[in-house]
Structure formats: C-alpha cells, structure tokens
Short mmCIF file of N, CA and C in Angstrom, two decimals:
data_model
loop_
_atom_site.label_atom_id
_atom_site.label_comp_id
_atom_site.label_asym_id
_atom_site.label_seq_id
_atom_site.Cartn_x
_atom_site.Cartn_y
_atom_site.Cartn_z
N UNK A 782 157.74 74.84 73.36
CA UNK A 782 158.38 75.86 74.16
C UNK A 782 157.40 77.00 74.34
N UNK A 783 157.37 77.57 75.52
CA UNK A 783 156.46 78.69 75.82
C UNK A 783 157.25 79.85 76.40
N UNK A 784 156.92 81.03 75.94
CA UNK A 784 157.48 82.27 76.49
C UNK A 784 156.35 82.95 77.25
N UNK A 785 156.43 82.96 78.56
CA UNK A 785 155.31 83.39 79.39
C UNK A 785 155.50 84.72 80.09
N UNK A 786 156.70 85.25 80.08
CA UNK A 786 156.96 86.53 80.75
C UNK A 786 157.17 87.62 79.71
N UNK A 787 156.75 88.86 80.03
CA UNK A 787 156.95 89.94 79.07
C UNK A 787 158.43 90.14 78.77
N UNK A 788 158.71 90.45 77.50
CA UNK A 788 160.08 90.70 77.08
C UNK A 788 160.29 90.30 75.64
N UNK A 789 161.55 90.36 75.21
CA UNK A 789 161.94 89.98 73.85
C UNK A 789 162.94 88.83 73.94
N UNK A 790 162.68 87.80 73.14
CA UNK A 790 163.46 86.56 73.20
C UNK A 790 163.79 86.10 71.79
N UNK A 791 164.66 85.11 71.69
CA UNK A 791 164.99 84.49 70.40
C UNK A 791 164.61 83.02 70.46
N UNK A 792 163.90 82.56 69.43
CA UNK A 792 163.57 81.15 69.31
C UNK A 792 164.33 80.60 68.11
N UNK A 793 165.06 79.49 68.31
CA UNK A 793 165.79 78.83 67.24
C UNK A 793 165.18 77.47 66.99
N UNK A 794 164.86 77.19 65.75
CA UNK A 794 164.22 75.93 65.37
C UNK A 794 165.21 74.78 65.59
N UNK A 795 164.77 73.73 66.30
CA UNK A 795 165.66 72.58 66.53
C UNK A 795 165.92 71.78 65.25
N UNK A 796 166.98 70.97 65.25
CA UNK A 796 167.26 70.12 64.09
C UNK A 796 166.11 69.15 63.84
N UNK A 797 165.83 68.90 62.57
CA UNK A 797 164.80 67.93 62.19
C UNK A 797 163.37 68.47 62.22
N UNK A 798 163.17 69.73 62.58
CA UNK A 798 161.82 70.31 62.65
C UNK A 798 161.58 71.14 61.40
N UNK A 799 160.44 70.87 60.73
CA UNK A 799 160.10 71.59 59.50
C UNK A 799 158.81 72.41 59.60
N UNK A 800 158.00 72.13 60.61
CA UNK A 800 156.75 72.86 60.81
C UNK A 800 156.56 73.07 62.31
N UNK A 801 156.14 74.27 62.68
CA UNK A 801 155.85 74.55 64.10
C UNK A 801 154.46 75.17 64.20
N UNK A 802 153.85 75.00 65.35
CA UNK A 802 152.60 75.69 65.65
C UNK A 802 152.92 76.82 66.62
N UNK A 803 152.45 78.00 66.31
CA UNK A 803 152.72 79.17 67.13
C UNK A 803 151.40 79.85 67.49
N UNK A 804 151.28 80.25 68.75
CA UNK A 804 150.11 81.02 69.21
C UNK A 804 150.62 82.25 69.96
N UNK A 805 150.12 83.43 69.58
CA UNK A 805 150.49 84.65 70.28
C UNK A 805 149.22 85.35 70.77
N UNK A 806 149.31 85.87 71.98
CA UNK A 806 148.20 86.57 72.62
C UNK A 806 148.65 87.97 72.98
N UNK A 807 147.88 88.97 72.59
CA UNK A 807 148.14 90.33 73.04
C UNK A 807 147.73 90.44 74.50
N UNK A 808 148.37 91.31 75.24
CA UNK A 808 148.07 91.47 76.67
C UNK A 808 146.81 92.32 76.85
N UNK A 809 146.11 92.08 77.94
CA UNK A 809 144.90 92.85 78.24
C UNK A 809 145.20 94.24 78.76
N UNK A 810 144.30 95.17 78.47
CA UNK A 810 144.42 96.53 78.98
C UNK A 810 143.91 96.62 80.41
N UNK A 811 144.37 97.60 81.15
CA UNK A 811 143.89 97.77 82.53
C UNK A 811 142.60 98.60 82.52
N UNK A 812 141.84 98.47 83.58
CA UNK A 812 140.59 99.22 83.71
C UNK A 812 140.84 100.67 84.09
N UNK A 813 139.86 101.51 83.78
CA UNK A 813 139.93 102.91 84.17
C UNK A 813 139.50 103.08 85.62
N UNK A 814 139.71 104.27 86.16
CA UNK A 814 139.29 104.57 87.53
C UNK A 814 138.50 105.87 87.53
N UNK A 815 137.54 105.95 88.43
CA UNK A 815 136.76 107.17 88.54
C UNK A 815 135.86 107.10 89.75
N UNK A 816 135.57 108.25 90.31
CA UNK A 816 134.70 108.25 91.48
C UNK A 816 133.23 108.08 91.09
N UNK A 817 132.88 108.30 89.84
CA UNK A 817 131.52 108.08 89.39
C UNK A 817 131.42 106.91 88.42
N UNK A 818 132.34 106.86 87.45
CA UNK A 818 132.21 105.85 86.40
C UNK A 818 133.58 105.35 85.98
N UNK A 819 133.66 104.04 85.71
CA UNK A 819 134.89 103.44 85.20
C UNK A 819 134.52 102.22 84.38
N UNK A 820 135.34 101.89 83.40
CA UNK A 820 135.07 100.74 82.55
C UNK A 820 136.28 99.82 82.51
N UNK A 821 136.05 98.60 82.03
CA UNK A 821 137.11 97.60 81.97
C UNK A 821 138.02 97.78 80.77
N UNK A 822 139.22 97.23 80.89
CA UNK A 822 140.17 97.22 79.78
C UNK A 822 139.81 96.15 78.78
N UNK A 823 140.22 96.32 77.54
CA UNK A 823 139.94 95.35 76.48
C UNK A 823 140.86 94.16 76.54
N UNK A 824 140.38 93.03 76.01
CA UNK A 824 141.19 91.82 75.92
C UNK A 824 142.16 91.89 74.74
N UNK A 825 143.28 91.23 74.85
CA UNK A 825 144.26 91.21 73.77
C UNK A 825 143.80 90.36 72.60
N UNK A 826 144.34 90.63 71.43
CA UNK A 826 144.03 89.84 70.24
C UNK A 826 144.74 88.49 70.27
N UNK A 827 144.45 87.67 69.27
CA UNK A 827 145.06 86.33 69.16
C UNK A 827 145.41 86.06 67.71
N UNK A 828 146.55 85.41 67.50
CA UNK A 828 146.93 84.90 66.18
C UNK A 828 147.64 83.58 66.39
N UNK A 829 147.28 82.58 65.61
CA UNK A 829 147.92 81.28 65.77
C UNK A 829 147.85 80.47 64.49
N UNK A 830 148.79 79.55 64.35
CA UNK A 830 148.76 78.68 63.19
C UNK A 830 150.08 77.96 62.98
N UNK A 831 150.10 77.20 61.88
CA UNK A 831 151.27 76.41 61.51
C UNK A 831 152.15 77.20 60.55
N UNK A 832 153.45 77.11 60.80
CA UNK A 832 154.43 77.85 60.01
C UNK A 832 155.52 76.89 59.56
N UNK A 833 155.80 76.85 58.23
CA UNK A 833 156.90 76.03 57.73
C UNK A 833 158.22 76.74 58.05
N UNK A 834 159.16 75.97 58.58
CA UNK A 834 160.45 76.51 59.02
C UNK A 834 161.58 75.61 58.55
N UNK A 835 162.79 76.06 58.75
CA UNK A 835 163.97 75.24 58.49
C UNK A 835 164.77 75.11 59.78
N UNK A 836 165.44 73.97 59.97
CA UNK A 836 166.24 73.80 61.18
C UNK A 836 167.25 74.94 61.35
N UNK A 837 167.40 75.38 62.57
CA UNK A 837 168.33 76.44 63.00
C UNK A 837 167.89 77.85 62.57
N UNK A 838 166.70 77.97 61.97
CA UNK A 838 166.16 79.29 61.66
C UNK A 838 165.80 79.98 62.97
N UNK A 839 166.08 81.28 63.07
CA UNK A 839 165.81 82.03 64.31
C UNK A 839 164.68 83.03 64.11
N UNK A 840 163.90 83.21 65.16
CA UNK A 840 162.80 84.17 65.18
C UNK A 840 162.88 85.02 66.44
N UNK A 841 162.53 86.28 66.31
CA UNK A 841 162.40 87.14 67.48
C UNK A 841 160.99 86.99 68.03
N UNK A 842 160.91 86.72 69.32
CA UNK A 842 159.62 86.55 70.00
C UNK A 842 159.44 87.71 70.98
N UNK A 843 158.31 88.38 70.88
CA UNK A 843 158.00 89.47 71.80
C UNK A 843 156.74 89.11 72.56
N UNK A 844 156.79 89.22 73.89
CA UNK A 844 155.63 88.96 74.75
C UNK A 844 155.25 90.30 75.40
N UNK A 845 154.05 90.77 75.09
CA UNK A 845 153.58 92.04 75.63
C UNK A 845 153.17 91.93 77.09
N UNK A 846 153.36 93.01 77.82
CA UNK A 846 152.97 93.07 79.24
C UNK A 846 151.53 93.58 79.34
N UNK A 847 150.85 93.15 80.39
CA UNK A 847 149.50 93.65 80.66
C UNK A 847 149.53 95.14 80.97
N UNK A 848 148.43 95.83 80.66
CA UNK A 848 148.34 97.26 80.95
C UNK A 848 148.50 97.51 82.44
N UNK A 849 149.32 98.47 82.80
CA UNK A 849 149.54 98.76 84.22
C UNK A 849 148.33 99.47 84.80
N UNK A 850 147.98 99.10 86.01
CA UNK A 850 146.83 99.70 86.69
C UNK A 850 147.13 101.12 87.12
N UNK A 851 146.07 101.88 87.32
CA UNK A 851 146.20 103.26 87.78
C UNK A 851 146.22 103.30 89.29
N UNK A 852 147.03 104.19 89.83
CA UNK A 852 147.07 104.33 91.29
C UNK A 852 146.29 105.56 91.75
N UNK A 853 145.83 106.38 90.81
CA UNK A 853 145.06 107.56 91.16
C UNK A 853 143.78 107.62 90.31
N UNK A 854 142.80 108.31 90.81
CA UNK A 854 141.54 108.47 90.09
C UNK A 854 141.27 109.96 89.92
N UNK A 855 140.60 110.39 88.91
CA UNK A 855 140.09 109.59 87.81
C UNK A 855 141.14 109.46 86.71
N UNK A 856 140.88 108.53 85.81
CA UNK A 856 141.77 108.41 84.66
C UNK A 856 141.53 107.14 83.88
N UNK A 857 142.07 107.14 82.68
CA UNK A 857 141.94 105.99 81.81
C UNK A 857 142.99 104.93 82.14
N UNK A 858 142.64 103.69 81.88
CA UNK A 858 143.59 102.60 82.05
C UNK A 858 144.64 102.63 80.95
N UNK A 859 145.57 101.71 81.03
CA UNK A 859 146.66 101.65 80.06
C UNK A 859 146.52 100.44 79.15
N UNK A 860 146.92 100.61 77.90
CA UNK A 860 146.83 99.53 76.92
C UNK A 860 147.79 98.39 77.27
N UNK A 861 147.39 97.18 76.88
CA UNK A 861 148.28 96.03 77.01
C UNK A 861 149.28 96.03 75.87
N UNK A 862 150.37 95.31 76.06
CA UNK A 862 151.43 95.27 75.06
C UNK A 862 151.15 94.30 73.92
N UNK A 863 151.82 94.53 72.81
CA UNK A 863 151.70 93.69 71.62
C UNK A 863 152.66 92.51 71.72
N UNK A 864 152.18 91.34 71.30
CA UNK A 864 153.01 90.14 71.25
C UNK A 864 153.20 89.73 69.80
N UNK A 865 154.36 89.15 69.49
CA UNK A 865 154.60 88.75 68.10
C UNK A 865 155.58 87.59 68.02
N UNK A 866 155.53 86.93 66.87
CA UNK A 866 156.49 85.88 66.54
C UNK A 866 157.07 86.24 65.18
N UNK A 867 158.32 86.74 65.20
CA UNK A 867 158.93 87.23 63.96
C UNK A 867 158.03 88.27 63.32
N UNK A 868 157.92 88.20 62.00
CA UNK A 868 157.02 89.09 61.28
C UNK A 868 155.77 88.35 60.81
N UNK A 869 155.62 87.10 61.26
CA UNK A 869 154.53 86.26 60.76
C UNK A 869 153.25 86.31 61.58
N UNK A 870 153.35 86.53 62.89
CA UNK A 870 152.16 86.57 63.75
C UNK A 870 152.26 87.74 64.72
N UNK A 871 151.18 88.49 64.83
CA UNK A 871 151.15 89.63 65.75
C UNK A 871 149.77 89.70 66.40
N UNK A 872 149.76 90.02 67.69
CA UNK A 872 148.50 90.23 68.42
C UNK A 872 148.66 91.48 69.26
N UNK A 873 147.88 92.51 68.94
CA UNK A 873 148.00 93.76 69.69
C UNK A 873 147.30 93.63 71.04
N UNK A 874 147.72 94.46 71.97
CA UNK A 874 147.13 94.46 73.30
C UNK A 874 145.78 95.17 73.30
N UNK A 875 144.98 94.86 74.31
CA UNK A 875 143.70 95.53 74.48
C UNK A 875 143.88 96.96 74.96
N UNK A 876 142.93 97.81 74.64
CA UNK A 876 142.99 99.20 75.06
C UNK A 876 142.64 99.36 76.53
N UNK A 877 143.14 100.42 77.13
CA UNK A 877 142.81 100.72 78.52
C UNK A 877 141.37 101.17 78.66
N UNK A 878 140.75 100.84 79.78
CA UNK A 878 139.39 101.29 80.06
C UNK A 878 139.35 102.78 80.35
N UNK A 879 138.17 103.32 80.41
CA UNK A 879 137.97 104.75 80.65
C UNK A 879 137.51 105.00 82.08
N UNK A 880 137.80 106.17 82.59
CA UNK A 880 137.36 106.53 83.92
C UNK A 880 137.12 108.02 84.01
N UNK A 881 136.14 108.39 84.83
CA UNK A 881 135.83 109.81 84.98
C UNK A 881 135.23 110.09 86.35
N UNK A 882 135.35 111.30 86.76
CA UNK A 882 134.69 111.74 87.99
C UNK A 882 133.54 112.69 87.66
N UNK A 883 133.10 112.66 86.41
CA UNK A 883 131.98 113.47 85.97
C UNK A 883 130.70 112.65 86.11
N UNK A 884 129.74 113.16 86.82
CA UNK A 884 128.48 112.43 86.97
C UNK A 884 127.56 112.76 85.80
N UNK A 885 126.58 111.89 85.60
CA UNK A 885 125.56 112.13 84.60
C UNK A 885 125.88 111.63 83.21
N UNK A 886 127.05 111.06 82.99
CA UNK A 886 127.37 110.53 81.66
C UNK A 886 126.73 109.16 81.48
N UNK A 887 126.41 108.81 80.26
CA UNK A 887 125.90 107.47 79.97
C UNK A 887 126.68 106.90 78.79
N UNK A 888 126.78 105.60 78.75
CA UNK A 888 127.42 104.93 77.62
C UNK A 888 128.93 105.06 77.56
N UNK A 889 129.59 105.19 78.70
CA UNK A 889 131.06 105.28 78.71
C UNK A 889 131.63 103.95 78.25
N UNK A 890 132.42 103.98 77.16
CA UNK A 890 132.90 102.75 76.53
C UNK A 890 134.07 102.12 77.28
N UNK A 891 134.15 100.80 77.23
CA UNK A 891 135.31 100.08 77.74
C UNK A 891 136.44 100.13 76.74
N UNK A 892 137.61 99.63 77.13
CA UNK A 892 138.76 99.60 76.24
C UNK A 892 138.51 98.70 75.04
N UNK A 893 139.04 99.08 73.89
CA UNK A 893 138.87 98.29 72.67
C UNK A 893 139.66 96.99 72.75
N UNK A 894 139.16 95.96 72.09
CA UNK A 894 139.88 94.69 72.03
C UNK A 894 141.06 94.78 71.07
N UNK A 895 142.10 94.02 71.35
CA UNK A 895 143.27 93.96 70.47
C UNK A 895 142.94 93.18 69.20
N UNK A 896 143.87 93.20 68.26
CA UNK A 896 143.65 92.58 66.95
C UNK A 896 144.78 91.60 66.65
N UNK A 897 144.42 90.44 66.11
CA UNK A 897 145.41 89.46 65.67
C UNK A 897 145.61 89.54 64.17
N UNK A 898 146.86 89.40 63.72
CA UNK A 898 147.18 89.37 62.29
C UNK A 898 148.20 88.27 62.03
N UNK A 899 148.18 87.76 60.79
CA UNK A 899 149.14 86.73 60.39
C UNK A 899 149.56 86.97 58.96
N UNK A 900 150.76 86.50 58.62
CA UNK A 900 151.24 86.62 57.25
C UNK A 900 150.68 85.47 56.41
N UNK A 901 150.90 85.56 55.12
CA UNK A 901 150.45 84.50 54.21
C UNK A 901 151.22 83.20 54.44
N UNK A 902 152.34 83.26 55.17
CA UNK A 902 153.14 82.06 55.45
C UNK A 902 152.50 81.17 56.51
N UNK A 903 151.49 81.65 57.19
CA UNK A 903 150.89 80.94 58.32
C UNK A 903 149.53 80.36 57.92
N UNK A 904 149.36 79.07 58.17
CA UNK A 904 148.05 78.43 58.01
C UNK A 904 147.39 78.44 59.38
N UNK A 905 146.49 79.38 59.61
CA UNK A 905 145.92 79.50 60.94
C UNK A 905 144.77 80.48 61.01
N UNK A 906 144.54 80.99 62.22
CA UNK A 906 143.40 81.87 62.48
C UNK A 906 143.84 83.09 63.26
N UNK A 907 143.01 84.14 63.19
CA UNK A 907 143.22 85.34 63.99
C UNK A 907 141.88 85.75 64.60
N UNK A 908 141.95 86.33 65.78
CA UNK A 908 140.75 86.80 66.47
C UNK A 908 141.04 88.14 67.13
N UNK A 909 139.98 88.92 67.27
CA UNK A 909 140.08 90.15 68.04
C UNK A 909 139.70 89.87 69.47
N UNK A 910 140.31 90.59 70.40
CA UNK A 910 139.95 90.48 71.81
C UNK A 910 138.62 91.19 72.06
N UNK A 911 137.97 90.82 73.12
CA UNK A 911 136.70 91.46 73.47
C UNK A 911 136.92 92.84 74.07
N UNK A 912 135.94 93.71 73.85
CA UNK A 912 136.00 95.04 74.44
C UNK A 912 135.76 94.95 75.94
N UNK A 913 136.32 95.89 76.68
CA UNK A 913 136.10 95.95 78.12
C UNK A 913 134.65 96.31 78.43
N UNK A 914 134.19 95.90 79.60
CA UNK A 914 132.82 96.22 80.01
C UNK A 914 132.60 97.73 80.02
N UNK A 915 131.42 98.16 79.59
CA UNK A 915 131.16 99.60 79.53
C UNK A 915 130.14 100.02 80.56
N UNK A 916 130.18 101.28 80.88
CA UNK A 916 129.27 101.84 81.87
C UNK A 916 128.06 102.40 81.14
N UNK A 917 126.86 101.94 81.52
CA UNK A 917 125.66 102.38 80.83
C UNK A 917 124.98 103.58 81.47
N UNK A 918 124.74 103.51 82.77
CA UNK A 918 124.02 104.62 83.39
C UNK A 918 124.13 104.57 84.90
N UNK A 919 123.83 105.68 85.52
CA UNK A 919 123.72 105.77 86.96
C UNK A 919 122.30 106.25 87.26
N UNK A 920 121.64 105.53 88.14
CA UNK A 920 120.28 105.90 88.52
C UNK A 920 120.25 106.11 90.02
N UNK A 921 119.79 107.26 90.46
CA UNK A 921 119.67 107.53 91.88
C UNK A 921 118.21 107.39 92.28
N UNK A 922 118.00 106.61 93.34
CA UNK A 922 116.64 106.37 93.80
C UNK A 922 116.52 106.86 95.24
N UNK A 923 115.48 107.64 95.54
CA UNK A 923 115.24 108.05 96.92
C UNK A 923 113.84 107.59 97.32
N UNK A 924 113.76 107.07 98.56
CA UNK A 924 112.48 106.57 99.04
C UNK A 924 112.52 106.60 100.56
N UNK A 925 111.67 107.43 101.18
CA UNK A 925 111.61 107.52 102.64
C UNK A 925 112.98 107.79 103.26
N UNK A 926 113.70 108.70 102.66
CA UNK A 926 115.03 109.09 103.12
C UNK A 926 116.08 107.98 102.99
N UNK A 927 115.75 106.92 102.28
CA UNK A 927 116.75 105.89 102.00
C UNK A 927 117.37 106.21 100.65
N UNK A 928 118.67 106.07 100.55
CA UNK A 928 119.37 106.41 99.32
C UNK A 928 119.93 105.13 98.72
N UNK A 929 119.70 104.96 97.44
CA UNK A 929 120.26 103.80 96.73
C UNK A 929 120.92 104.21 95.45
N UNK A 930 121.98 103.54 95.08
CA UNK A 930 122.68 103.81 93.83
C UNK A 930 122.77 102.51 93.06
N UNK A 931 122.29 102.53 91.86
CA UNK A 931 122.28 101.33 91.02
C UNK A 931 123.11 101.58 89.78
N UNK A 932 124.05 100.72 89.53
CA UNK A 932 124.87 100.83 88.31
C UNK A 932 124.56 99.65 87.42
N UNK A 933 124.24 99.96 86.20
CA UNK A 933 123.87 98.95 85.22
C UNK A 933 125.06 98.68 84.29
N UNK A 934 125.69 97.53 84.43
CA UNK A 934 126.84 97.18 83.61
C UNK A 934 126.42 96.23 82.52
N UNK A 935 127.01 96.39 81.37
CA UNK A 935 126.68 95.50 80.25
C UNK A 935 127.72 94.40 80.17
#
C-alpha cells in the first residue's frame, strides 16, 4: 500500500501479516527567489526498513507536502513537510533555498537536506537528503561594450 498525497492517514495491518517494509520520504524544500542570487531547496530525508507487527495493529501515517514556491522576490523558499510512520520512522523535509536582491554576495547556501530517523524496532537504514544547489559568485565581464554575466553554480 502506498500513501502518495500529503495528509494524515491510518494504516491497519491485514490479517496474517507479521512483518512489513516501510519507506518514508521527507518532502523537498522550494527554491529561493532573488533578482541577483537564489539557491535550490534541500531534498527530504529518507527512513526505511522492516518492522514486526501484529494483525489489526494500526499506525498513523503522515505524508509531508513539498515546500510551496514563492510568488514574489526576493525571499527564501519554504521547507518541505515531514513524513512519518507511527513513531518508528520519520523523515524531515528539506529546507527552503535562499534568495536575495543584494549584489556582491558569494557562497549563498542552498536549503539544508532533511534527516531520516528510525526507532530500534526497525531493521533498516536512514539517509539525509542532499542540500540545495548554492550560489558561488557573480562575475561581470565587459569587453568592447559587450556585457556578459556568468553565474557559477555548484
């Protein structure tokens, strides 16, 4: 069974099932906006593994929503939502990217990656999401009245 839309749901273990595999993904953060510099949102964390259960046991399932985009500039993006399966698996959402209309800055960081966690009841793995792309520098080049703008993204 898969829960693919953001929200809160209940999962009930079917009869005859004693072990389930669960994977939860935190939602990604949205990117920042800016007239000079903007960075990407971070990826959500991950937690997954096998969990011993009993038939008819119920779990609350939460699916986090992706970070909402910005409609105005400048500004930072919004964090993605946290996803979880009961109290055994949690994956936080990625952080929102940064944005600014200030020129001359270097090294503007992207949104932080989310974090996965699991309880001792789960035989599995956890991973952190990747950080959003960051802004390194702006270089202005002039040559024979031609103007060029180069942005170096990592």
